């Protein structure tokens, strides 16, 4: 068994020493803020005692043909990002987290992922950064890819510690660190509805789009739509704020019941206008933030069928509110889903980069407090000092976390861009009552560009 020591947190905070694979596996959810299922996680280690640095997560590519290029770019991403922020890693720890499919054992899952683990180790070694430990976590057990000793790392794996029973769990509870469940659970709260109500929501979106297009083509009508959208959104937030809260699944179900298909459709389509969306971003703190976050989640779930791309706006707003209120894990999940819905959505790209690089959201909050109509994307871009053409992107559920030692790490690899499930060229099908979701969205953006000066990007 490989024994090594890692301490969490900066030097002026409580430090925990982790010894061996069992404690590393137990610490992972606390490092990420959730259980990163179906993910590869890489953690940079610094110094002789292995202080935790930057952390990188990406969904495990389904095709083994993708594993080698992804491994190369993940290793380059973590090492180069750490160097850019001031400290080259001395070592790396790798986690492959994937529950077994039906009829498959955890051991079989571990063996299937073994070539990916080896490619990651080789990629890091090529950069002269050794992998001290590579673990597979599957089906409630863990395996070490680095330890050949069957006495401590048996073929059947070792069971994970019971939740809340370890030193790491006690330290996290003392520090107020909460684990939100699995990544799958967090994404499910934002996923499009798959219930019987989805067809009714799609019809409402079709009908609202047919009315909206004719109004947004007129400058006065566009202004009226913006005002109506924000007024309705505020009313829905007030309604949600008066409703009781509960466990996430029950709370989401109740929130869905409180908002009709027509109300959701009107706000979803109204938010496709950039200026309207930026005004909605002002609901970012205080009591308004909680109600706004609940509303953006409801609207993301209502972007069903061919309207899945429209979810980029409410998902980005959900990510912004989460980041603004200090919930970085939830922010990364929401922004990753926004980029999955529309990889070219500029506001989500900029917020995702800023959040991953550990920037302070207070700069943008001050702008939104002080000046209505501020160009939100320009402010985020200026604060990040980001050149989009030179940035590395992780779309489709990837994120890079700033180092626990106070340094910010993370460029993002380019290979994992997940295309939208909806063609941008969708034509209206026979029987459609409106111009189609993509046409509506494009015309909203075009009207927005005509209505504002100085806009440098479409979204």
Short mmCIF file of N, CA, C and O in Angstrom, two decimals, residues 86-207:
data_model
loop_
_atom_site.label_atom_id
_atom_site.label_comp_id
_atom_site.label_asym_id
_atom_site.label_seq_id
_atom_site.Cartn_x
_atom_site.Cartn_y
_atom_site.Cartn_z
N UNK A 86 1.56 29.67 -10.06
CA UNK A 86 2.67 29.89 -9.17
C UNK A 86 3.37 28.68 -8.61
O UNK A 86 4.41 28.83 -7.96
N UNK A 87 2.86 27.46 -8.81
CA UNK A 87 3.50 26.31 -8.17
C UNK A 87 3.25 25.06 -8.99
O UNK A 87 2.11 24.61 -9.12
N UNK A 88 4.32 24.48 -9.50
CA UNK A 88 4.20 23.22 -10.24
C UNK A 88 3.92 22.09 -9.25
O UNK A 88 4.54 22.00 -8.19
N UNK A 89 3.00 21.18 -9.57
CA UNK A 89 2.72 20.07 -8.64
C UNK A 89 3.95 19.18 -8.47
O UNK A 89 4.72 18.96 -9.41
N UNK A 90 4.10 18.66 -7.27
CA UNK A 90 5.15 17.68 -7.01
C UNK A 90 4.64 16.26 -7.25
O UNK A 90 5.43 15.34 -7.44
N UNK A 91 3.33 16.09 -7.22
CA UNK A 91 2.73 14.77 -7.47
C UNK A 91 1.24 14.99 -7.73
O UNK A 91 0.71 16.10 -7.58
N UNK A 92 0.57 13.92 -8.12
CA UNK A 92 -0.86 13.98 -8.45
C UNK A 92 -1.52 12.72 -7.90
O UNK A 92 -0.93 11.64 -7.89
N UNK A 93 -2.75 12.87 -7.44
CA UNK A 93 -3.59 11.74 -7.07
C UNK A 93 -4.75 11.69 -8.07
O UNK A 93 -5.34 12.71 -8.41
N UNK A 94 -5.06 10.48 -8.54
CA UNK A 94 -6.12 10.28 -9.54
C UNK A 94 -7.23 9.44 -8.93
O UNK A 94 -6.98 8.44 -8.23
N UNK A 95 -8.48 9.83 -9.20
CA UNK A 95 -9.66 9.06 -8.80
C UNK A 95 -10.49 8.78 -10.04
O UNK A 95 -10.77 9.69 -10.82
N UNK A 96 -10.92 7.54 -10.22
CA UNK A 96 -11.90 7.17 -11.24
C UNK A 96 -13.13 6.68 -10.51
O UNK A 96 -13.09 5.66 -9.82
N UNK A 97 -14.22 7.41 -10.64
CA UNK A 97 -15.45 7.14 -9.88
C UNK A 97 -16.56 6.75 -10.84
O UNK A 97 -16.98 7.57 -11.67
N UNK A 98 -17.02 5.53 -10.74
CA UNK A 98 -18.12 5.08 -11.61
C UNK A 98 -18.79 3.87 -10.99
O UNK A 98 -18.15 2.84 -10.73
N UNK A 99 -20.09 3.99 -10.75
CA UNK A 99 -20.83 2.85 -10.21
C UNK A 99 -21.03 1.80 -11.30
O UNK A 99 -21.15 2.13 -12.48
N UNK A 100 -21.06 0.53 -10.93
CA UNK A 100 -21.21 -0.52 -11.94
C UNK A 100 -22.59 -0.48 -12.59
O UNK A 100 -23.59 -0.15 -11.95
N UNK A 101 -22.62 -0.81 -13.87
CA UNK A 101 -23.89 -0.91 -14.58
C UNK A 101 -24.62 -2.17 -14.12
O UNK A 101 -24.06 -3.03 -13.42
N UNK A 102 -25.89 -2.30 -14.51
CA UNK A 102 -26.67 -3.48 -14.15
C UNK A 102 -25.98 -4.75 -14.65
O UNK A 102 -25.56 -4.84 -15.81
N UNK A 103 -25.85 -5.72 -13.77
CA UNK A 103 -25.24 -6.99 -14.13
C UNK A 103 -23.73 -6.97 -14.13
O UNK A 103 -23.10 -7.96 -14.54
N UNK A 104 -23.12 -5.86 -13.72
CA UNK A 104 -21.67 -5.72 -13.71
C UNK A 104 -21.21 -5.48 -12.28
O UNK A 104 -21.87 -4.77 -11.52
N UNK A 105 -20.10 -6.08 -11.89
CA UNK A 105 -19.58 -5.89 -10.54
C UNK A 105 -18.66 -4.68 -10.48
O UNK A 105 -18.17 -4.19 -11.51
N UNK A 106 -18.40 -4.22 -9.26
CA UNK A 106 -17.45 -3.15 -9.08
C UNK A 106 -16.06 -3.53 -9.56
O UNK A 106 -15.35 -2.71 -10.15
N UNK A 107 -15.67 -4.78 -9.33
CA UNK A 107 -14.36 -5.23 -9.79
C UNK A 107 -14.27 -5.19 -11.31
O UNK A 107 -13.24 -4.78 -11.87
N UNK A 108 -15.31 -5.59 -12.00
CA UNK A 108 -15.31 -5.53 -13.46
C UNK A 108 -15.23 -4.09 -13.96
O UNK A 108 -14.55 -3.79 -14.95
N UNK A 109 -15.92 -3.18 -13.27
CA UNK A 109 -15.84 -1.76 -13.63
C UNK A 109 -14.42 -1.25 -13.44
O UNK A 109 -13.89 -0.53 -14.30
N UNK A 110 -13.81 -1.64 -12.33
CA UNK A 110 -12.44 -1.22 -12.08
C UNK A 110 -11.50 -1.72 -13.17
O UNK A 110 -10.66 -0.97 -13.68
N UNK A 111 -11.64 -2.97 -13.56
CA UNK A 111 -10.77 -3.53 -14.60
C UNK A 111 -11.02 -2.87 -15.94
O UNK A 111 -10.08 -2.64 -16.72
N UNK A 112 -12.28 -2.54 -16.23
CA UNK A 112 -12.57 -1.87 -17.51
C UNK A 112 -11.90 -0.50 -17.57
O UNK A 112 -11.44 -0.07 -18.65
N UNK A 113 -11.79 0.18 -16.44
CA UNK A 113 -11.19 1.52 -16.41
C UNK A 113 -9.68 1.49 -16.19
O UNK A 113 -9.03 2.54 -16.26
N UNK A 114 -9.12 0.30 -15.97
CA UNK A 114 -7.68 0.22 -15.70
C UNK A 114 -6.84 0.84 -16.82
O UNK A 114 -5.88 1.59 -16.53
N UNK A 115 -7.13 0.59 -18.11
CA UNK A 115 -6.32 1.24 -19.16
C UNK A 115 -6.37 2.76 -19.10
O UNK A 115 -5.37 3.42 -19.38
N UNK A 116 -7.53 3.32 -18.73
CA UNK A 116 -7.64 4.77 -18.59
C UNK A 116 -6.75 5.26 -17.45
O UNK A 116 -6.05 6.28 -17.58
N UNK A 117 -6.76 4.53 -16.34
CA UNK A 117 -5.90 4.90 -15.22
C UNK A 117 -4.43 4.87 -15.62
O UNK A 117 -3.64 5.76 -15.27
N UNK A 118 -4.05 3.85 -16.38
CA UNK A 118 -2.66 3.75 -16.82
C UNK A 118 -2.29 4.88 -17.77
O UNK A 118 -1.18 5.44 -17.70
N UNK A 119 -3.22 5.26 -18.65
CA UNK A 119 -2.96 6.38 -19.56
C UNK A 119 -2.79 7.68 -18.78
O UNK A 119 -1.95 8.52 -19.13
N UNK A 120 -3.58 7.87 -17.75
CA UNK A 120 -3.44 9.07 -16.92
C UNK A 120 -2.09 9.07 -16.20
O UNK A 120 -1.41 10.11 -16.12
N UNK A 121 -1.68 7.93 -15.67
CA UNK A 121 -0.38 7.84 -15.00
C UNK A 121 0.76 8.12 -15.98
O UNK A 121 1.71 8.84 -15.66
N UNK A 122 0.64 7.57 -17.18
CA UNK A 122 1.68 7.79 -18.19
C UNK A 122 1.74 9.25 -18.62
O UNK A 122 2.83 9.83 -18.77
N UNK A 123 0.56 9.86 -18.79
CA UNK A 123 0.52 11.27 -19.21
C UNK A 123 1.15 12.17 -18.16
O UNK A 123 1.90 13.10 -18.49
N UNK A 124 0.88 11.90 -16.90
CA UNK A 124 1.50 12.69 -15.83
C UNK A 124 3.00 12.44 -15.77
O UNK A 124 3.80 13.38 -15.58
N UNK A 125 3.40 11.18 -15.91
CA UNK A 125 4.83 10.86 -15.89
C UNK A 125 5.58 11.52 -17.01
O UNK A 125 6.74 11.93 -16.85
N UNK A 126 4.96 11.64 -18.18
CA UNK A 126 5.60 12.31 -19.31
C UNK A 126 5.92 13.76 -18.97
O UNK A 126 6.90 14.33 -19.47
N UNK A 127 5.12 14.36 -18.11
CA UNK A 127 5.35 15.74 -17.67
C UNK A 127 6.21 15.80 -16.42
O UNK A 127 6.31 16.86 -15.78
N UNK A 128 6.80 14.68 -16.04
CA UNK A 128 7.68 14.57 -14.87
C UNK A 128 6.96 14.88 -13.57
O UNK A 128 7.55 15.44 -12.63
N UNK A 129 5.70 14.52 -13.50
CA UNK A 129 4.93 14.65 -12.27
C UNK A 129 4.37 13.26 -11.96
O UNK A 129 3.49 12.77 -12.68
N UNK A 130 4.85 12.59 -10.93
CA UNK A 130 4.40 11.22 -10.67
C UNK A 130 2.99 11.18 -10.10
O UNK A 130 2.53 12.11 -9.43
N UNK A 131 2.29 10.09 -10.37
CA UNK A 131 1.00 9.81 -9.74
C UNK A 131 1.27 8.95 -8.52
O UNK A 131 1.69 7.80 -8.65
N UNK A 132 1.06 9.52 -7.34
CA UNK A 132 1.34 8.78 -6.11
C UNK A 132 0.28 7.73 -5.83
O UNK A 132 0.56 6.69 -5.23
N UNK A 133 -0.94 8.01 -6.23
CA UNK A 133 -2.02 7.05 -6.02
C UNK A 133 -3.08 7.23 -7.10
O UNK A 133 -3.37 8.36 -7.52
N UNK A 134 -3.62 6.12 -7.58
CA UNK A 134 -4.73 6.13 -8.53
C UNK A 134 -5.77 5.15 -8.00
O UNK A 134 -5.50 3.95 -7.88
N UNK A 135 -6.93 5.65 -7.67
CA UNK A 135 -7.98 4.84 -7.06
C UNK A 135 -9.19 4.74 -7.98
O UNK A 135 -9.54 5.70 -8.67
N UNK A 136 -9.82 3.59 -7.95
CA UNK A 136 -11.13 3.42 -8.56
C UNK A 136 -12.15 3.26 -7.43
O UNK A 136 -11.95 2.45 -6.52
N UNK A 137 -13.22 4.03 -7.49
CA UNK A 137 -14.30 3.96 -6.51
C UNK A 137 -15.56 3.53 -7.24
O UNK A 137 -16.04 4.21 -8.15
N UNK A 138 -16.09 2.36 -6.86
CA UNK A 138 -17.23 1.79 -7.58
C UNK A 138 -18.01 0.88 -6.66
O UNK A 138 -17.43 0.04 -5.95
N UNK A 139 -19.31 1.04 -6.63
CA UNK A 139 -20.17 0.14 -5.88
C UNK A 139 -19.88 0.11 -4.40
O UNK A 139 -19.99 -0.96 -3.77
N UNK A 140 -19.50 1.25 -3.82
CA UNK A 140 -19.25 1.30 -2.38
C UNK A 140 -17.92 0.72 -1.96
O UNK A 140 -17.68 0.52 -0.76
N UNK A 141 -17.03 0.46 -2.91
CA UNK A 141 -15.71 -0.09 -2.59
C UNK A 141 -14.66 0.70 -3.37
O UNK A 141 -14.98 1.44 -4.31
N UNK A 142 -13.39 0.51 -2.98
CA UNK A 142 -12.31 1.19 -3.70
C UNK A 142 -11.19 0.20 -3.97
O UNK A 142 -11.00 -0.79 -3.26
N UNK A 143 -10.46 0.48 -5.04
CA UNK A 143 -9.30 -0.31 -5.46
C UNK A 143 -8.15 0.63 -5.76
O UNK A 143 -8.37 1.75 -6.27
N UNK A 144 -6.94 0.21 -5.49
CA UNK A 144 -5.75 0.97 -5.86
C UNK A 144 -5.14 0.37 -7.12
O UNK A 144 -4.91 -0.84 -7.20
N UNK A 145 -4.89 1.25 -8.09
CA UNK A 145 -4.20 0.81 -9.31
C UNK A 145 -2.69 0.82 -9.11
O UNK A 145 -1.96 0.34 -10.00
N UNK A 146 -2.22 1.34 -8.00
CA UNK A 146 -0.78 1.49 -7.78
C UNK A 146 -0.20 0.43 -6.84
O UNK A 146 1.01 0.22 -6.82
N UNK A 147 -1.07 -0.20 -6.04
CA UNK A 147 -0.57 -1.14 -5.03
C UNK A 147 -0.77 -2.57 -5.51
O UNK A 147 -1.90 -3.01 -5.74
N UNK A 148 0.31 -3.34 -5.65
CA UNK A 148 0.18 -4.73 -6.10
C UNK A 148 -0.01 -5.72 -4.96
O UNK A 148 -0.15 -6.93 -5.22
N UNK A 149 -0.02 -5.26 -3.72
CA UNK A 149 -0.06 -6.14 -2.56
C UNK A 149 -1.51 -6.55 -2.26
O UNK A 149 -2.31 -5.73 -1.79
N UNK A 150 -1.84 -7.80 -2.53
CA UNK A 150 -3.19 -8.28 -2.30
C UNK A 150 -3.59 -8.35 -0.85
O UNK A 150 -4.77 -8.48 -0.53
N UNK A 151 -2.64 -8.26 0.08
CA UNK A 151 -2.97 -8.32 1.49
C UNK A 151 -3.69 -7.05 1.94
O UNK A 151 -4.59 -7.10 2.78
N UNK A 152 -3.28 -5.91 1.41
CA UNK A 152 -3.94 -4.65 1.80
C UNK A 152 -4.88 -4.14 0.72
O UNK A 152 -5.78 -3.35 1.01
N UNK A 153 -4.67 -4.57 -0.52
CA UNK A 153 -5.51 -4.14 -1.63
C UNK A 153 -6.01 -5.39 -2.36
O UNK A 153 -5.53 -5.74 -3.44
N UNK A 154 -6.97 -6.10 -1.77
CA UNK A 154 -7.42 -7.38 -2.34
C UNK A 154 -8.18 -7.20 -3.64
O UNK A 154 -8.65 -6.10 -3.98
N UNK A 155 -8.33 -8.31 -4.35
CA UNK A 155 -9.01 -8.30 -5.63
C UNK A 155 -10.43 -7.79 -5.52
O UNK A 155 -10.92 -7.09 -6.42
N UNK A 156 -11.12 -8.13 -4.44
CA UNK A 156 -12.52 -7.70 -4.28
C UNK A 156 -12.63 -6.26 -3.79
O UNK A 156 -13.74 -5.73 -3.62
N UNK A 157 -11.51 -5.58 -3.58
CA UNK A 157 -11.52 -4.20 -3.14
C UNK A 157 -11.75 -4.08 -1.64
O UNK A 157 -11.95 -5.08 -0.94
N UNK A 158 -11.73 -2.87 -1.17
CA UNK A 158 -12.00 -2.57 0.24
C UNK A 158 -13.25 -1.73 0.35
O UNK A 158 -13.48 -0.84 -0.50
N UNK A 159 -14.06 -1.94 1.37
CA UNK A 159 -15.28 -1.14 1.50
C UNK A 159 -14.95 0.29 1.91
O UNK A 159 -14.01 0.54 2.67
N UNK A 160 -15.73 1.23 1.38
CA UNK A 160 -15.61 2.61 1.81
C UNK A 160 -16.08 2.74 3.25
O UNK A 160 -16.92 1.98 3.72
N UNK A 161 -15.54 3.72 3.95
CA UNK A 161 -15.96 3.95 5.33
C UNK A 161 -17.42 4.39 5.37
O UNK A 161 -17.93 5.02 4.43
N UNK A 162 -18.09 4.07 6.45
CA UNK A 162 -19.46 4.50 6.62
C UNK A 162 -19.51 6.03 6.72
O UNK A 162 -18.63 6.64 7.33
N UNK A 163 -20.50 6.66 6.10
CA UNK A 163 -20.58 8.13 6.14
C UNK A 163 -20.59 8.65 7.58
O UNK A 163 -21.26 8.11 8.45
N UNK A 164 -19.81 9.70 7.79
CA UNK A 164 -19.81 10.36 9.09
C UNK A 164 -18.99 9.70 10.16
O UNK A 164 -19.06 10.11 11.33
N UNK A 165 -18.20 8.66 9.84
CA UNK A 165 -17.49 7.92 10.87
C UNK A 165 -15.98 8.17 10.88
O UNK A 165 -15.28 7.57 11.69
N UNK A 166 -15.48 9.02 9.99
CA UNK A 166 -14.04 9.18 9.86
C UNK A 166 -13.59 10.53 10.41
O UNK A 166 -14.38 11.43 10.68
N UNK A 167 -12.27 10.65 10.53
CA UNK A 167 -11.69 11.91 10.99
C UNK A 167 -12.02 13.03 10.00
O UNK A 167 -12.32 14.16 10.39
N UNK A 168 -11.98 12.72 8.71
CA UNK A 168 -12.28 13.74 7.70
C UNK A 168 -13.72 14.21 7.84
O UNK A 168 -14.01 15.41 7.72
N UNK A 169 -14.64 13.28 8.09
CA UNK A 169 -16.04 13.66 8.25
C UNK A 169 -16.22 14.57 9.46
O UNK A 169 -16.97 15.56 9.41
N UNK A 170 -15.53 14.25 10.55
CA UNK A 170 -15.63 15.08 11.76
C UNK A 170 -15.06 16.46 11.52
O UNK A 170 -15.65 17.48 11.93
N UNK A 171 -13.91 16.53 10.82
CA UNK A 171 -13.31 17.83 10.55
C UNK A 171 -14.18 18.65 9.62
O UNK A 171 -14.32 19.87 9.78
N UNK A 172 -14.80 17.99 8.62
CA UNK A 172 -15.67 18.71 7.69
C UNK A 172 -16.89 19.25 8.40
O UNK A 172 -17.33 20.38 8.16
N UNK A 173 -17.47 18.45 9.31
CA UNK A 173 -18.63 18.91 10.06
C UNK A 173 -18.26 20.11 10.93
O UNK A 173 -19.02 21.08 11.03
N UNK A 174 -17.10 20.06 11.53
CA UNK A 174 -16.65 21.17 12.38
C UNK A 174 -16.45 22.44 11.56
O UNK A 174 -16.74 23.55 12.01
N UNK A 175 -15.95 22.26 10.32
CA UNK A 175 -15.69 23.41 9.44
C UNK A 175 -16.93 23.87 8.68
O UNK A 175 -16.87 24.85 7.95
N UNK A 176 -18.07 23.16 8.84
CA UNK A 176 -19.28 23.54 8.15
C UNK A 176 -19.31 23.14 6.69
O UNK A 176 -20.05 23.72 5.89
N UNK A 177 -18.52 22.15 6.30
CA UNK A 177 -18.48 21.67 4.92
C UNK A 177 -19.55 20.60 4.75
O UNK A 177 -19.61 19.64 5.52
N UNK A 178 -20.40 20.76 3.75
CA UNK A 178 -21.49 19.83 3.52
C UNK A 178 -21.32 19.12 2.19
O UNK A 178 -20.91 19.73 1.20
N UNK A 179 -21.62 17.85 2.17
CA UNK A 179 -21.63 17.07 0.93
C UNK A 179 -23.07 16.97 0.45
O UNK A 179 -23.96 16.55 1.19
N UNK A 180 -23.31 17.37 -0.80
CA UNK A 180 -24.67 17.53 -1.30
C UNK A 180 -25.26 16.28 -1.92
O UNK A 180 -26.32 16.33 -2.50
N UNK A 181 -24.61 15.17 -1.85
CA UNK A 181 -25.07 13.98 -2.55
C UNK A 181 -24.23 13.77 -3.78
O UNK A 181 -23.11 14.28 -3.90
N UNK A 182 -24.76 13.05 -4.74
CA UNK A 182 -23.98 12.72 -5.93
C UNK A 182 -24.13 13.80 -7.00
O UNK A 182 -25.09 14.57 -7.01
N UNK A 183 -23.16 13.83 -7.90
CA UNK A 183 -23.24 14.72 -9.05
C UNK A 183 -24.51 14.43 -9.85
O UNK A 183 -25.18 15.34 -10.34
N UNK A 184 -24.85 13.15 -9.97
CA UNK A 184 -26.06 12.77 -10.71
C UNK A 184 -27.30 13.38 -10.07
O UNK A 184 -28.19 13.87 -10.76
N UNK A 185 -27.35 13.37 -8.74
CA UNK A 185 -28.49 13.97 -8.04
C UNK A 185 -28.57 15.47 -8.29
O UNK A 185 -29.66 16.03 -8.48
N UNK A 186 -27.42 16.15 -8.25
CA UNK A 186 -27.41 17.59 -8.46
C UNK A 186 -27.83 17.94 -9.89
O UNK A 186 -28.56 18.91 -10.10
N UNK A 187 -27.39 17.16 -10.85
CA UNK A 187 -27.79 17.43 -12.23
C UNK A 187 -29.26 17.14 -12.46
O UNK A 187 -29.92 17.83 -13.25
N UNK A 188 -29.80 16.14 -11.75
CA UNK A 188 -31.20 15.77 -11.94
C UNK A 188 -32.13 16.90 -11.53
O UNK A 188 -33.23 17.04 -12.10
N UNK A 189 -31.72 17.73 -10.58
CA UNK A 189 -32.56 18.85 -10.15
C UNK A 189 -32.70 19.90 -11.24
O UNK A 189 -33.60 20.76 -11.17
N UNK A 190 -31.84 19.86 -12.23
CA UNK A 190 -31.83 20.86 -13.29
C UNK A 190 -32.18 20.28 -14.66
O UNK A 190 -32.18 21.00 -15.66
N UNK A 191 -32.45 18.99 -14.72
CA UNK A 191 -32.68 18.31 -15.99
C UNK A 191 -34.11 18.55 -16.49
O UNK A 191 -35.03 18.76 -15.69
N UNK A 192 -34.32 18.52 -17.80
CA UNK A 192 -35.66 18.71 -18.35
C UNK A 192 -36.64 17.67 -17.83
O UNK A 192 -36.28 16.52 -17.58
N UNK A 193 -37.87 18.10 -17.65
CA UNK A 193 -38.91 17.20 -17.18
C UNK A 193 -39.10 16.03 -18.14
O UNK A 193 -39.03 16.20 -19.36
N UNK A 194 -39.34 14.87 -17.58
CA UNK A 194 -39.65 13.69 -18.39
C UNK A 194 -40.99 13.11 -17.99
O UNK A 194 -41.29 11.96 -18.28
N UNK A 195 -41.81 13.93 -17.35
CA UNK A 195 -43.13 13.49 -16.91
C UNK A 195 -44.16 13.78 -18.00
O UNK A 195 -43.84 14.32 -19.06
N UNK A 196 -45.41 13.42 -17.69
CA UNK A 196 -46.48 13.65 -18.66
C UNK A 196 -46.66 15.13 -18.95
O UNK A 196 -47.17 15.52 -20.01
N UNK A 197 -46.25 16.00 -18.02
CA UNK A 197 -46.41 17.43 -18.21
C UNK A 197 -45.48 18.03 -19.23
O UNK A 197 -45.65 19.19 -19.63
N UNK A 198 -44.48 17.27 -19.69
CA UNK A 198 -43.51 17.82 -20.64
C UNK A 198 -44.17 18.21 -21.96
O UNK A 198 -43.82 19.23 -22.56
N UNK A 199 -45.11 17.42 -22.43
CA UNK A 199 -45.77 17.75 -23.70
C UNK A 199 -46.58 19.03 -23.58
O UNK A 199 -46.60 19.85 -24.51
N UNK A 200 -47.25 19.22 -22.44
CA UNK A 200 -47.99 20.46 -22.23
C UNK A 200 -47.07 21.66 -22.16
O UNK A 200 -47.40 22.73 -22.66
N UNK A 201 -45.89 21.49 -21.55
CA UNK A 201 -44.94 22.59 -21.49
C UNK A 201 -44.42 22.93 -22.88
O UNK A 201 -44.24 24.10 -23.22
N UNK A 202 -44.18 21.92 -23.70
CA UNK A 202 -43.70 22.20 -25.05
C UNK A 202 -44.75 22.96 -25.86
O UNK A 202 -44.43 23.89 -26.59
N UNK A 203 -46.01 22.59 -25.71
CA UNK A 203 -47.07 23.32 -26.43
C UNK A 203 -47.14 24.76 -25.96
O UNK A 203 -47.34 25.68 -26.77
N UNK A 204 -46.96 24.98 -24.65
CA UNK A 204 -46.97 26.35 -24.14
C UNK A 204 -45.81 27.16 -24.71
O UNK A 204 -45.96 28.35 -25.04
N UNK A 205 -44.65 26.54 -24.83
CA UNK A 205 -43.50 27.22 -25.40
C UNK A 205 -43.74 27.54 -26.88
O UNK A 205 -43.38 28.62 -27.37
N UNK A 206 -44.33 26.60 -27.61
CA UNK A 206 -44.65 26.85 -29.01
C UNK A 206 -45.60 28.04 -29.15
O UNK A 206 -45.39 28.93 -29.99
N UNK A 207 -46.64 28.05 -28.34
CA UNK A 207 -47.63 29.13 -28.42
C UNK A 207 -47.03 30.47 -28.03
O UNK A 207 -47.27 31.49 -28.70
#
